[in-house]
Each structure stands twice: as structure tokens, then as C-alpha cells.
PDB file of C-alpha atoms in Angstrom:
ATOM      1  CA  UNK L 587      13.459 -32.157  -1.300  1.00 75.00           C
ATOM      2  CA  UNK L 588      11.960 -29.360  -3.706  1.00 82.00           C
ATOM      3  CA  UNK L 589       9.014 -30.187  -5.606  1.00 89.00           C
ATOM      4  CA  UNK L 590       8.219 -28.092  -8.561  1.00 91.00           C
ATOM      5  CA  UNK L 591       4.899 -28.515 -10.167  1.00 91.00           C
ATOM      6  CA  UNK L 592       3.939 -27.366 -14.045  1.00 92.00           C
ATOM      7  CA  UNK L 593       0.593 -26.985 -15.558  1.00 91.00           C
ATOM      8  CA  UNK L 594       1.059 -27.586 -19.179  1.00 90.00           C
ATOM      9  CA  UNK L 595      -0.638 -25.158 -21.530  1.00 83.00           C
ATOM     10  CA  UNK L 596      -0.846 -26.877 -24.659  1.00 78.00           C
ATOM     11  CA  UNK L 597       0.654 -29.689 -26.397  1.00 76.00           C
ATOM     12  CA  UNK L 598       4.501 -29.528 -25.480  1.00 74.00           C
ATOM     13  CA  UNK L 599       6.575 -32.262 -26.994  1.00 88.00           C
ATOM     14  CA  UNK L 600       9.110 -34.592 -25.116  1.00 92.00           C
ATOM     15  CA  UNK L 601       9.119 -34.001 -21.231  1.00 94.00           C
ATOM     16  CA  UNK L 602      12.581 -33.312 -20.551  1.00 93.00           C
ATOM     17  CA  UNK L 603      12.264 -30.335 -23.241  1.00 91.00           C
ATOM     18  CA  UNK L 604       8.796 -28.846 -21.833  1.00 90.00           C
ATOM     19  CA  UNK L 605      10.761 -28.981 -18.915  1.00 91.00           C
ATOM     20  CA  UNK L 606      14.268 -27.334 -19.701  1.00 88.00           C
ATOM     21  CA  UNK L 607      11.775 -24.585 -21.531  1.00 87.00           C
ATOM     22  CA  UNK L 608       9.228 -23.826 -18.812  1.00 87.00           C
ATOM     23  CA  UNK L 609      12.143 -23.886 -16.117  1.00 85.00           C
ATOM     24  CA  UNK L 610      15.595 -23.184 -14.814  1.00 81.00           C
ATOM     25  CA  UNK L 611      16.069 -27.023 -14.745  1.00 87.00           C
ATOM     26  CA  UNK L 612      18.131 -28.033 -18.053  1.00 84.00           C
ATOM     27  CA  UNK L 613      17.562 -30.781 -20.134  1.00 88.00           C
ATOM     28  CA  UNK L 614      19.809 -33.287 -19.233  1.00 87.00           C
ATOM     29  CA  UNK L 615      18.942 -32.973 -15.364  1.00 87.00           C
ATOM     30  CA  UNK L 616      15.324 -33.032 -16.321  1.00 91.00           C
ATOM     31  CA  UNK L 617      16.033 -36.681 -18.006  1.00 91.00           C
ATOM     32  CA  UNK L 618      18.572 -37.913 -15.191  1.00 89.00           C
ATOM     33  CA  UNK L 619      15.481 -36.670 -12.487  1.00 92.00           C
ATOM     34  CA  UNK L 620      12.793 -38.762 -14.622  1.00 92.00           C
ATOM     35  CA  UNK L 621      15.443 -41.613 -15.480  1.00 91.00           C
ATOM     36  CA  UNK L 622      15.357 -41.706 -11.416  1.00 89.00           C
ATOM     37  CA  UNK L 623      12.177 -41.846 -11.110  1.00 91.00           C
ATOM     38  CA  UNK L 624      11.580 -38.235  -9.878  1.00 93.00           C
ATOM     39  CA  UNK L 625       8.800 -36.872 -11.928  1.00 95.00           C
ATOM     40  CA  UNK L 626       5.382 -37.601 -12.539  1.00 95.00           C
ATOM     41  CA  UNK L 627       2.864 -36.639 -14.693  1.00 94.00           C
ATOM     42  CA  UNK L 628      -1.062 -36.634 -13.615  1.00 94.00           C
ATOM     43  CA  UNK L 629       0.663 -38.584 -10.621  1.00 92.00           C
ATOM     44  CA  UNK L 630       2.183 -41.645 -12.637  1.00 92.00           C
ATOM     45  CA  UNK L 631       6.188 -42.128 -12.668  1.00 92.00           C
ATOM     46  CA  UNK L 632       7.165 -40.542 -16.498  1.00 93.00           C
ATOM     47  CA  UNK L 633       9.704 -41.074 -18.775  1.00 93.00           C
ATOM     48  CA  UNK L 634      12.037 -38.356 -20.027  1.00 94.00           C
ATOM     49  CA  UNK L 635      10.284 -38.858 -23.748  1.00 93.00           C
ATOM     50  CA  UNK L 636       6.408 -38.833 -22.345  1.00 94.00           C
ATOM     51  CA  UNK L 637       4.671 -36.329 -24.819  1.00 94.00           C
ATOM     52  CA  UNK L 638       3.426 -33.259 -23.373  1.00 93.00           C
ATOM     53  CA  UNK L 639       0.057 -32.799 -23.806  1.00 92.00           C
ATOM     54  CA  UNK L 640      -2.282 -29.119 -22.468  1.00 91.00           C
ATOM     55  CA  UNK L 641      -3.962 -29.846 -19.577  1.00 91.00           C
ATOM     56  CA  UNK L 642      -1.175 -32.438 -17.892  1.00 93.00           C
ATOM     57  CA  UNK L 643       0.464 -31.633 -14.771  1.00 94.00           C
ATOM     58  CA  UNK L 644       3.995 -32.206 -14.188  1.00 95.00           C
ATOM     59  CA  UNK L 645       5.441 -33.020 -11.020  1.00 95.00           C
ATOM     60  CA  UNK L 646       8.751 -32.260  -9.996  1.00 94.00           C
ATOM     61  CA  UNK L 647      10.841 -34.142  -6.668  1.00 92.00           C
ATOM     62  CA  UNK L 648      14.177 -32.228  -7.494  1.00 88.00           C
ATOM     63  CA  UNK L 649      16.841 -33.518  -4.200  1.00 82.00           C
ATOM     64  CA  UNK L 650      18.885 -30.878  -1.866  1.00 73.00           C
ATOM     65  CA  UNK L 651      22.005 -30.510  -3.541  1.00 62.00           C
ATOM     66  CA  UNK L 652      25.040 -32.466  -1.897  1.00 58.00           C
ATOM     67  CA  UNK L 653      27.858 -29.882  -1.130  1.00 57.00           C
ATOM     68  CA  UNK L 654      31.249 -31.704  -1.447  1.00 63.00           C
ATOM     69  CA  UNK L 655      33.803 -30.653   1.191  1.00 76.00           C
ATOM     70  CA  UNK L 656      37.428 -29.528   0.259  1.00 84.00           C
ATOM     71  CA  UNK L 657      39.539 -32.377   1.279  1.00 89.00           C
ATOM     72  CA  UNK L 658      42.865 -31.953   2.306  1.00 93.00           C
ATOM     73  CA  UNK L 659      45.593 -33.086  -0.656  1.00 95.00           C
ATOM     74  CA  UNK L 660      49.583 -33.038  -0.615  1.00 96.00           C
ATOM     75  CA  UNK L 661      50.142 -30.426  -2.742  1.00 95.00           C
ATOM     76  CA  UNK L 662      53.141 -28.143  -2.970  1.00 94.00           C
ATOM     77  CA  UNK L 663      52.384 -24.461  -2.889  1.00 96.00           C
ATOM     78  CA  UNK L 664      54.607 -21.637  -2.957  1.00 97.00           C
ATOM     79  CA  UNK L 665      54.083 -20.150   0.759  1.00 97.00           C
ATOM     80  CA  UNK L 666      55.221 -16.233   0.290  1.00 97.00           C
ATOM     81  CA  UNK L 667      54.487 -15.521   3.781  1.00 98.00           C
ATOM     82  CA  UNK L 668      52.980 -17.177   7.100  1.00 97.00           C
ATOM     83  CA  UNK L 669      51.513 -16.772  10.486  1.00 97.00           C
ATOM     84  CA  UNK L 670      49.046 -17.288  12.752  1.00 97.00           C
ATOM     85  CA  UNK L 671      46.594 -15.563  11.338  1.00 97.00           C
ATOM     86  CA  UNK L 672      47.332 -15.590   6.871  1.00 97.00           C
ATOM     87  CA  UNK L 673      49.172 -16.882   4.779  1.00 98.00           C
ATOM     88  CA  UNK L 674      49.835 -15.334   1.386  1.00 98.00           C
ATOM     89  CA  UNK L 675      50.852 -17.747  -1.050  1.00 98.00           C
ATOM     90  CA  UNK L 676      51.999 -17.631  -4.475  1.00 98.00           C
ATOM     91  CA  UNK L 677      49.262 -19.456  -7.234  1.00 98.00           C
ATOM     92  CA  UNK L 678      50.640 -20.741 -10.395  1.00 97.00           C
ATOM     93  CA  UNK L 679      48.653 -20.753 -13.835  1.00 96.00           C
ATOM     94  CA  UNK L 680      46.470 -23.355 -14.494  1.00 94.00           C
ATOM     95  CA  UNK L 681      45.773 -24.181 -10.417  1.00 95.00           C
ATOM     96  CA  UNK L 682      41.859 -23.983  -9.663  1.00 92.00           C
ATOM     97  CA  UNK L 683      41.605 -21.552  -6.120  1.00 93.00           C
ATOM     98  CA  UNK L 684      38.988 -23.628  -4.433  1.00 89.00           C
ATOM     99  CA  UNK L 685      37.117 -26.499  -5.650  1.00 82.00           C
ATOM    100  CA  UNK L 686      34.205 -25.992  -7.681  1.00 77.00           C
ATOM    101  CA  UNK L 687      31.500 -28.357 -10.431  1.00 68.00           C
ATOM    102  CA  UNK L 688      34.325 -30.423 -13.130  1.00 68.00           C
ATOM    103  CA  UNK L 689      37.280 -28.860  -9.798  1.00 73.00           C
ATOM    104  CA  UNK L 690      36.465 -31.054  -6.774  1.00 76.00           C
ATOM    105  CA  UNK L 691      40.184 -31.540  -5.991  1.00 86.00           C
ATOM    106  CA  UNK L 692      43.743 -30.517  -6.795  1.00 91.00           C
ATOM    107  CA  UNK L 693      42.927 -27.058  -5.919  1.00 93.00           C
ATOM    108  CA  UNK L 694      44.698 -24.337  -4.341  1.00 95.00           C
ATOM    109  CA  UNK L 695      42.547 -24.795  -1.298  1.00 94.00           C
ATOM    110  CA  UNK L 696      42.765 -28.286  -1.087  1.00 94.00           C
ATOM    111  CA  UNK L 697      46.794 -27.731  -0.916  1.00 95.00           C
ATOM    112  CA  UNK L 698      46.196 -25.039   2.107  1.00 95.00           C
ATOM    113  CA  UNK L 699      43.644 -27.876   4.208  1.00 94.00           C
ATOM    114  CA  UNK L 700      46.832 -30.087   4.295  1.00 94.00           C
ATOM    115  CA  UNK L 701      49.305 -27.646   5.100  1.00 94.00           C
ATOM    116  CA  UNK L 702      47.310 -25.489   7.908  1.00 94.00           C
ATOM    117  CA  UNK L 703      43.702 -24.455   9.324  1.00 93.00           C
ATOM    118  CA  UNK L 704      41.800 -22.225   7.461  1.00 94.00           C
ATOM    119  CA  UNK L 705      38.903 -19.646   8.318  1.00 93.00           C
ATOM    120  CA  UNK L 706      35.415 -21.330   8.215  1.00 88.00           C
ATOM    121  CA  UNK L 707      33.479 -18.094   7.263  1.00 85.00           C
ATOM    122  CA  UNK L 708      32.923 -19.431   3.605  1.00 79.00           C
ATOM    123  CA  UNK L 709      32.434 -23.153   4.522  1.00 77.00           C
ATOM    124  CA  UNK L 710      33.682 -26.203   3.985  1.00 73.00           C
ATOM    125  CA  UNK L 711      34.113 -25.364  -0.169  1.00 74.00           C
ATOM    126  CA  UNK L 712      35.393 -22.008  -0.134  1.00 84.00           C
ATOM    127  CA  UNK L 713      37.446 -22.158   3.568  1.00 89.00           C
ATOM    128  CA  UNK L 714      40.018 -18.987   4.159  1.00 91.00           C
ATOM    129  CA  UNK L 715      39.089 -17.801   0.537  1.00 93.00           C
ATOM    130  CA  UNK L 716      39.073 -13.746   0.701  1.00 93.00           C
ATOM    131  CA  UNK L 717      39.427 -13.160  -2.976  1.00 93.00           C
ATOM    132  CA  UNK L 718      40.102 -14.971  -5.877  1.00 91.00           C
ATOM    133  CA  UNK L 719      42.089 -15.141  -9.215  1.00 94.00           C
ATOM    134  CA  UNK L 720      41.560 -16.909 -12.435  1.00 93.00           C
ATOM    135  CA  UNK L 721      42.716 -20.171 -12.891  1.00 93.00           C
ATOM    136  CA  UNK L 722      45.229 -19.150 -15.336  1.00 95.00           C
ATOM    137  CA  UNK L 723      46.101 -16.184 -14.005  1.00 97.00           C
ATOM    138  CA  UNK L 724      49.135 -16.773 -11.719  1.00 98.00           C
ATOM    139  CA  UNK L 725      50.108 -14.826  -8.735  1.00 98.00           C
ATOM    140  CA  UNK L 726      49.250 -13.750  -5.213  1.00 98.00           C
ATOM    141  CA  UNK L 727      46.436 -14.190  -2.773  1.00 96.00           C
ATOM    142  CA  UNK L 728      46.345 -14.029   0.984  1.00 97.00           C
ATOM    143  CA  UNK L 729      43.683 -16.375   2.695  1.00 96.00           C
ATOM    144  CA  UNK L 730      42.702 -16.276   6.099  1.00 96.00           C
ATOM    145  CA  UNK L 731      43.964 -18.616   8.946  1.00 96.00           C
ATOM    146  CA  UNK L 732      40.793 -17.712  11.489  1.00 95.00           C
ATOM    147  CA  UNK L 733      37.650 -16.158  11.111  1.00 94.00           C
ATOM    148  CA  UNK L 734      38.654 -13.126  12.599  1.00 95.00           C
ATOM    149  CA  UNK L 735      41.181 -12.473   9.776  1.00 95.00           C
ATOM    150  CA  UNK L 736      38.751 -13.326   7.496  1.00 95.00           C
ATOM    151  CA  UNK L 737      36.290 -10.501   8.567  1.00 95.00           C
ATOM    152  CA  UNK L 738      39.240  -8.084   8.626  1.00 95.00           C
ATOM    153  CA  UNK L 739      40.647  -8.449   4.994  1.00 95.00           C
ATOM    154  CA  UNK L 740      36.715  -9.088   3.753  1.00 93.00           C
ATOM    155  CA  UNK L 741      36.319  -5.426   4.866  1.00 94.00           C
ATOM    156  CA  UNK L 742      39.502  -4.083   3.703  1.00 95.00           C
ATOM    157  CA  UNK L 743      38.962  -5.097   0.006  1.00 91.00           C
ATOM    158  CA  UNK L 744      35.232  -4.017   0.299  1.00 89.00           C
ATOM    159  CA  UNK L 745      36.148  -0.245   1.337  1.00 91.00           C
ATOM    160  CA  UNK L 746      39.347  -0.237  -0.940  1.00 89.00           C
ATOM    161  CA  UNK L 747      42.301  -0.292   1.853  1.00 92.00           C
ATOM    162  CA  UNK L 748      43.923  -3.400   0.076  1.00 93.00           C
ATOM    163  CA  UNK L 749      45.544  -3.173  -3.050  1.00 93.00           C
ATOM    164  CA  UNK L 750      46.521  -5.468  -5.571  1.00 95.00           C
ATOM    165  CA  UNK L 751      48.562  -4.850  -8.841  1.00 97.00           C
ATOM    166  CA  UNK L 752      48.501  -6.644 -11.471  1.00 98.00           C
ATOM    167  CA  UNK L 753      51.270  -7.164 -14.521  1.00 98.00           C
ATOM    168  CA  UNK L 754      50.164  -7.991 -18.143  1.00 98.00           C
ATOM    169  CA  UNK L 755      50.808  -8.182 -21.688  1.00 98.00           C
ATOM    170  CA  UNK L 756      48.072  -7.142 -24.113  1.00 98.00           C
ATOM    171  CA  UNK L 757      47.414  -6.901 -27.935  1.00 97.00           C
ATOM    172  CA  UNK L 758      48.044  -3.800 -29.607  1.00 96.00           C
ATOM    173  CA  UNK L 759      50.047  -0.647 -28.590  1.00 96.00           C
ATOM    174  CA  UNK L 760      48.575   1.487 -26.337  1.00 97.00           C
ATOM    175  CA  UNK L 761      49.531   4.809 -27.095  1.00 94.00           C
ATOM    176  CA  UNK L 762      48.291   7.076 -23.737  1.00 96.00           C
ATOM    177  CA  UNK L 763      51.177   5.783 -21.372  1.00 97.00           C
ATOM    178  CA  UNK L 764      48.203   5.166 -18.604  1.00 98.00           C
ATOM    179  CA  UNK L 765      44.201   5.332 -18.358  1.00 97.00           C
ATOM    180  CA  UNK L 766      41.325   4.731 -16.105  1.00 98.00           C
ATOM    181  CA  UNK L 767      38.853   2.240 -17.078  1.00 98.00           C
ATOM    182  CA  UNK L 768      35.477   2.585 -15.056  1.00 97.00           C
ATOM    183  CA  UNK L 769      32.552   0.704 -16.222  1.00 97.00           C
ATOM    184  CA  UNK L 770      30.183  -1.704 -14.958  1.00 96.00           C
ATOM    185  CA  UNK L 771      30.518  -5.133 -15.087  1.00 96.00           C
ATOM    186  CA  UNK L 772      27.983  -7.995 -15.003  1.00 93.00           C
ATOM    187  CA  UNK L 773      26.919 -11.415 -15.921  1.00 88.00           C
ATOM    188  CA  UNK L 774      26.894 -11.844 -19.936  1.00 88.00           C
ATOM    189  CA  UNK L 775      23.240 -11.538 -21.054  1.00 83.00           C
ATOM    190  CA  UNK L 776      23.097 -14.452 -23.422  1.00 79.00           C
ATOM    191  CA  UNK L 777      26.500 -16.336 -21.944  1.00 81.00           C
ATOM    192  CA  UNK L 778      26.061 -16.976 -18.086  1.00 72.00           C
ATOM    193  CA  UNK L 779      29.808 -18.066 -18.287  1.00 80.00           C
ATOM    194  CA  UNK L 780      31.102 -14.908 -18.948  1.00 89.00           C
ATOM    195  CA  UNK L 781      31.137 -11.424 -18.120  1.00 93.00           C
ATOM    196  CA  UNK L 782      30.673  -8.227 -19.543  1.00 95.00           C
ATOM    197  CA  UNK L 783      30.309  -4.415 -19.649  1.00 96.00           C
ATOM    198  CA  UNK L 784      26.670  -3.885 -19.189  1.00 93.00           C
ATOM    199  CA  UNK L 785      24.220  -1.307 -17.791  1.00 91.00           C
ATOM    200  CA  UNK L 786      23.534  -1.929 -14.473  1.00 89.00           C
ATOM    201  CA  UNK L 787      26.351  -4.173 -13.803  1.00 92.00           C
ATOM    202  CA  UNK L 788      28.369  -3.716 -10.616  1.00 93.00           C
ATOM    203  CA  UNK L 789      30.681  -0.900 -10.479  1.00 95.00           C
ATOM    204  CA  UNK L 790      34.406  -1.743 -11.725  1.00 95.00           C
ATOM    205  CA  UNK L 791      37.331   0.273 -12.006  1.00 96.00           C
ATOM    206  CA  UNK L 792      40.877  -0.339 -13.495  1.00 97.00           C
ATOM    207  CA  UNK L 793      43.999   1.835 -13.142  1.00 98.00           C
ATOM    208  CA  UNK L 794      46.339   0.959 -16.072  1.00 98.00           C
ATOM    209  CA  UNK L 795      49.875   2.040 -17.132  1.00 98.00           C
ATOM    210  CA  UNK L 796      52.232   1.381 -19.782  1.00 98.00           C
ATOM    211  CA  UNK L 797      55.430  -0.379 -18.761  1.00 98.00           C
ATOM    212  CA  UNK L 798      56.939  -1.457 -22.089  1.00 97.00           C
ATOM    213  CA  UNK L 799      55.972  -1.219 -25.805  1.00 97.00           C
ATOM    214  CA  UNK L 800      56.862  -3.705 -28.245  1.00 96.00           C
ATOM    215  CA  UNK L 801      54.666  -2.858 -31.371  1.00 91.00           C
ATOM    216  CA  UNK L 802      52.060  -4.766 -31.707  1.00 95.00           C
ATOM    217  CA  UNK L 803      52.030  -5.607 -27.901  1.00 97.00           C
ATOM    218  CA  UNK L 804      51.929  -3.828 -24.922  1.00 98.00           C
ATOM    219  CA  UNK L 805      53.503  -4.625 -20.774  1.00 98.00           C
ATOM    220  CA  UNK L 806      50.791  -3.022 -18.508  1.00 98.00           C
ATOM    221  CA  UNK L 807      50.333  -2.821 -15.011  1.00 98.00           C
ATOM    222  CA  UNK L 808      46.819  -3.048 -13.932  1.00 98.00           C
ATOM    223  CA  UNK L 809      46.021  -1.519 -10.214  1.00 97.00           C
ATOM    224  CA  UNK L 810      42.134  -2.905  -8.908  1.00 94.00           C
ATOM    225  CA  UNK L 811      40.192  -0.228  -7.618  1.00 91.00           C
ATOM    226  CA  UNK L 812      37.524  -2.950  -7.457  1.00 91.00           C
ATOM    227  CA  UNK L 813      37.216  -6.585  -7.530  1.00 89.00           C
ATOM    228  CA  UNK L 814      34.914  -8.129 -10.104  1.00 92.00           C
ATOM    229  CA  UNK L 815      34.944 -11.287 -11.393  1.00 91.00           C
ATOM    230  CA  UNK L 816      37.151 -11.244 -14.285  1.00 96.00           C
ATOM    231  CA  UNK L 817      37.530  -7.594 -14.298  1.00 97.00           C
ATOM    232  CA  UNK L 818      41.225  -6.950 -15.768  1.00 98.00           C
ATOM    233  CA  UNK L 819      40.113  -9.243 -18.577  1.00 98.00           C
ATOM    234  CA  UNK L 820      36.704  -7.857 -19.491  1.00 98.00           C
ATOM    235  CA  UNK L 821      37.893  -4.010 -18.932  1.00 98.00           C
ATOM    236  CA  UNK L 822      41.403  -4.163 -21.290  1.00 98.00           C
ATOM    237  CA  UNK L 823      39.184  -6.021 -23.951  1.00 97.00           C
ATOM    238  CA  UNK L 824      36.806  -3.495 -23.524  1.00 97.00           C
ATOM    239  CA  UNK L 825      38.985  -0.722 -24.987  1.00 97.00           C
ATOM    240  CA  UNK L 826      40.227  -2.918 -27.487  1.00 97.00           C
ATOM    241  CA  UNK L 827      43.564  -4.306 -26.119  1.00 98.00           C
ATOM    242  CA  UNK L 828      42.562  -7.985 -24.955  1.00 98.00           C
ATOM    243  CA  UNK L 829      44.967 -10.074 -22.842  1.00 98.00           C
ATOM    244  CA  UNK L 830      47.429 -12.301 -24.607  1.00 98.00           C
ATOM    245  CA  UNK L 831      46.176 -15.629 -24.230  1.00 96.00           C
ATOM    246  CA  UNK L 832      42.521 -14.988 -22.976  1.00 96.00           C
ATOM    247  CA  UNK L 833      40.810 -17.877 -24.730  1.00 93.00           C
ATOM    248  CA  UNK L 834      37.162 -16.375 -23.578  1.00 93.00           C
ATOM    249  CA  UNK L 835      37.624 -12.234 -23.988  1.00 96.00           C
ATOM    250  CA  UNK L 836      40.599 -12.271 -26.201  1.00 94.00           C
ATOM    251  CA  UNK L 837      41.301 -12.327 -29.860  1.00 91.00           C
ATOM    252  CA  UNK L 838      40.743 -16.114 -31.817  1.00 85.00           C
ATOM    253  CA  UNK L 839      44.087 -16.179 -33.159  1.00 87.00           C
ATOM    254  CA  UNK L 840      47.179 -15.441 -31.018  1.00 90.00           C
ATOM    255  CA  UNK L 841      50.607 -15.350 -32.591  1.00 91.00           C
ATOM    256  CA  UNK L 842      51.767 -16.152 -29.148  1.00 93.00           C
ATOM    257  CA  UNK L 843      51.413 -19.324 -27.997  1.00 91.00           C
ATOM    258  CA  UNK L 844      50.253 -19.752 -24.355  1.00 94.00           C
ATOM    259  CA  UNK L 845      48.667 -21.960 -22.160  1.00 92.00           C
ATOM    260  CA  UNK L 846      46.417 -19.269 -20.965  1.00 93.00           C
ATOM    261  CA  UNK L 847      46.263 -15.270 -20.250  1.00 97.00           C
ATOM    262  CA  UNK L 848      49.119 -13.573 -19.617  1.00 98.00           C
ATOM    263  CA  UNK L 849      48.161 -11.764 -16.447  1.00 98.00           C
ATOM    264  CA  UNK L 850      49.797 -11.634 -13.608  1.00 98.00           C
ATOM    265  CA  UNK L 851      49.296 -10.820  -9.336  1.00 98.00           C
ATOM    266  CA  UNK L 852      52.579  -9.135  -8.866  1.00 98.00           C
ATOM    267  CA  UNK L 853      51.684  -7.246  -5.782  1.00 98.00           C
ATOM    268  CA  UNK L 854      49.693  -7.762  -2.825  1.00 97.00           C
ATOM    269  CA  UNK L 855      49.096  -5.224   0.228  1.00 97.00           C
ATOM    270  CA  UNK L 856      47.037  -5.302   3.478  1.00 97.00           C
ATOM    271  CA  UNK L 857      46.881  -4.436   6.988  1.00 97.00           C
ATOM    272  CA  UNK L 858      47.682  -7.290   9.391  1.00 97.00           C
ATOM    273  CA  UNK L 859      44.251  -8.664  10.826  1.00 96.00           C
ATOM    274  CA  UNK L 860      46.169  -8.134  14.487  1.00 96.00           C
ATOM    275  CA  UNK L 861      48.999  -6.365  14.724  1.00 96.00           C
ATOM    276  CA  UNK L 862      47.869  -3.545  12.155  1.00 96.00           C
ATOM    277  CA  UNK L 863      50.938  -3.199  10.321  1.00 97.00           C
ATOM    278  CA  UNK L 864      50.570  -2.447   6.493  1.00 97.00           C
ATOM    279  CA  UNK L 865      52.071  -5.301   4.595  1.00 97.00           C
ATOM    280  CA  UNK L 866      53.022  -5.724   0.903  1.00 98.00           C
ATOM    281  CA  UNK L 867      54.502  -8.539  -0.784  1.00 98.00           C
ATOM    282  CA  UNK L 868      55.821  -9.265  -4.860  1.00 97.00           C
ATOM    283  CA  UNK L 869      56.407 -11.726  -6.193  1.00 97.00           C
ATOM    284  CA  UNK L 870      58.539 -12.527  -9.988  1.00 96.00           C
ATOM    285  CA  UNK L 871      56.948 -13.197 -13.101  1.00 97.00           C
ATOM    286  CA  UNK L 872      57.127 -16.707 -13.873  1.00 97.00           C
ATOM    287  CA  UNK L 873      59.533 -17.948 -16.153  1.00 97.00           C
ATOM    288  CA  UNK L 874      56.932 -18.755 -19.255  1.00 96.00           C
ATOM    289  CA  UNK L 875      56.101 -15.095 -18.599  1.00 98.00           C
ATOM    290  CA  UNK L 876      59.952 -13.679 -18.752  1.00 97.00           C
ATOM    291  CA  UNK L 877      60.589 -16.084 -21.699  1.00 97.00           C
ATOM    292  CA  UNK L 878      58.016 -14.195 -23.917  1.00 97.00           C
ATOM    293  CA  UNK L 879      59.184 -10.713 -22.565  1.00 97.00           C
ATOM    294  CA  UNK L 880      62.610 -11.838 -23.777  1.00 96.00           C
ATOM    295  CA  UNK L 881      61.358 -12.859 -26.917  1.00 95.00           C
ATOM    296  CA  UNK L 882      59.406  -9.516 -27.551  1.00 96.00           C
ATOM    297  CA  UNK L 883      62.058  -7.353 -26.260  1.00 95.00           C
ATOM    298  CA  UNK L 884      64.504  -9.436 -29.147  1.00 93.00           C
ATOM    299  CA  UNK L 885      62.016  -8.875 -31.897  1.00 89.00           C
ATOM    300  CA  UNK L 886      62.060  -5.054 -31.438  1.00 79.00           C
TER     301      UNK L 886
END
């Protein structure tokens, strides 16, 4: 149990507010802890809409968060490849990797728990996970079997020895036929759920070429130098060609209709944990994907 203890300097309003503003507790936790009885102020039980006044000190019992454990779940995934050590598996849009707040289940992980063992190095939420892909991005991962895999391919993506390309369709016509993109990436400023291009963010870098022009769209593949969270995304937006369907980084009104981004894991390369031997695997676009190619390809 944390207990986190304000000193109110001046009059402050409702509780839960002073709260949210003089905290990284929000609002609506503030007023479930005090609807539970886990706040006081000048040592009596409060109520989320005691007025603040200067001088009163707030008391708050906030509880040790209760991590949920991935549960196994019958779920059919599209195994790629298998053994004893990974498996690489092929992730369809709209499938959540491993479980997460509003994602406790139906996940790809919770698929893998009831098809094999998985690698305990990121616990009992995240088990096998090396590296991860949107939920509506499709395509391939390979997650650890044991620990020792885990450790392996951990260090291969850190020092750049696995590679991962990417296929996309994006808004606009590129007109260089391929480009670097290399700048930082961090957490949004003002929107914690996204990410941007700020100073001082992580290093990122994207290798892009043009496979196919249609106009007003363009067929990229996208080769990760690095692996931030939603890199391809935030870097092809950043120079002004946003994926098709991005609903967060993308433009507000698509003439194509999808149920999310139009980015793909084609291809997927490591060297085995044990025996050494460089691997690569590539998988199709899938068929929502082809169907708009088709229809692009028609209009031009």
C-alpha cells in the first residue's frame, strides 16, 4: 500500500479535482479511492466532493496494483514456423499481441499459452513477447519458447542483426523512388497516447522504397533500422505521406475504407537462438490488403 500525503495551499475546490491537479492520480481514481474509503483529510474518511480548504492535509492509501496473468484461450493462430525454442507466427489485423488495460484476453499471447510454453523473461503479461506490432497492423513476429531464446533475439534486435520489412500503402505519391527517414521519436507532449517526432526522443530510423505508384497513393516497403513504438506510422506521416487507414497519425478523411492501417510485416529474419542458422520467413498480404491493390491498380 502507497500512501501519498498533500498539504493544501489554499482553498482548492472538490477533492477528487485538488487531487487529479496536484498529482499523477486522475480524477476518476481519486473518487473510486475516496468512494472506498481510501482518503482522509485532517485524518477523517472524505468524500470525493469535500471542499478543499489551505491548510488541510490530504491523505492518500492508494493499493499495489493487481497484475492480471495471460490466461491460456483456444484461439487459432497462423503458426509460420515452430520448434523448440520459437515460434514465428503470423498476426492478423485487429488481434491485440499481449494483453493489456480494456485487452485482458483474446490476445495473440493468450492464443500462444494454449498452444505451447512461452519464455518467462517478461512475466506472466508479456510471456515470449520479443517485439511487438500494432494491433491493426498484421503480419509477423517470432516469440520465444525459453528464456534463453528470449535473451538471444532481445539482443539481436537491440544491436540491429534482425531485420524486419515492412509493406504499406500511403497517401500521396512519393516521387524519390526510396529515402531514409531518421528522427527521434518519443512520447507525444500533450497526448501520452501517441507518439511523435520530438527532440530528445529515442533514435529511429526508417529505410523506405517505392514499390508501386498509383497517383494519389503510393506501395512502400518500409525496412526498421530501429524499433520504436509506432515508428513506420509516426516517420511516413512525418514527411507527409501518412498510412492509409491510420485513424491516430493519418489523414481524417480516407477515400479508402479500412478497418485500420494498411501496414504490413511481410518479412521476418533472425539467427536461430541454438543452432545459429540465419532464418527468414514471408508471409502474403492478406486478402483485404490484395483487394485494394487490385482496386488501385484498376483505377490507374
Amino acid at each position: 500500500m502507497e500512501e501519498i500525503i498533500l498539504n493544501a495551499a489554499g482553498d482548492g475546490g472538490r477533492l477528487d479535482k485538488y487531487i487529479a491537479d496536484n498529482s499523477d492520480i486522475s480524477r476518476s481514481f481519486a473518487a473510486s479511492l475516496a468512494d472506498d474509503g481510501m482518503i482522509t483529510v485532517n485524518g477523517a474518511a472524505a468524500d470525493k466532493k469535500t471542499k478543499i480548504k489551505d491548510g488541510d492535509i490530504i491523505v492518500i492509501s492508494v493499493p499495489e496494483p493487481i497484475v492480471p496473468e495471460a490466461v491460456p484461450q483456444d484461439i487459432p493462430i497462423d503458426i509460420v514456423y515452430e520448434d523448440e525454442s520459437v515460434i514465428v507466427v503470423n498476426k492478423p489485423q485487429g488481434m491485440v499481441v499481449h494483453p493489456a488495460p480494456g485487452n485482458y484476453d483474446g490476445t495473440l499471447v493468450n492464443g500462444l499459452l494454449y498452444h505451447c510454453s512461452l519464455s518467462g523473461i517478461n512475466g506472466v503479461i508479456r510471456p515470449g513477447i520479443v517485439h511487438r506490432i500494432d494491433k491493426d497492423t498484421s503480419g509477423l513476429l517470432v516469440v520465444a519458447k525459453t528464456n534463453a531464446a528470449h535473451e538471444s533475439l532481445a539482443a539481436q534486435l537491440k544491436e540491429h542483426k534482425a531485420h524486419r520489412r515492412y509493406v504499406s500503402i500511403v497517401n500521396g505519391n512519393i516521387k524519390e523512388d526510396s529515402g531514409t527517414i531518421d528522427k527521434p521519436i518519443g512520447r507525444h507532449p500533450r497526448d501520452r497516447k501517441k507518439m511523435a517526432i520530438i527532440q530528445g526522443g529515442r533514435e529511429a530510423v526508417t529505410h523506405y522504397s517505392v514499390l508501386e505508384r498509383f497517383g494519389s497513393y503510393t506501395l512502400v516497403e518500409c525496412v526498421l533500422e530501429t524499433g520504436r513504438t509506432h515508428q513506420i506510422r509516426v516517420h511516413m506521416a512525418s514527411i507527409g505521406h501518412s498510412i492509409v487507414g491510420d485513424r491516430v497519425y493519418g489523414i481524417k478523411k480516407e477515400r479508402i475504407k479500412t478497418n485500420g492501417q494498411l501496414l504490413h510485416a511481410q518479412t521476418i529474419g533472425f539467427e536461430h537462438p541454438v543452432t545459429g542458422k540465419m532464418m527468414e520467413f514471408t508471409c502474403e498480404l492478406p486478402q483485404y490488403f490484395q483487394n485494394i491493390l487490385k482496386k488501385l491498380r484498376n483505377e490507374t
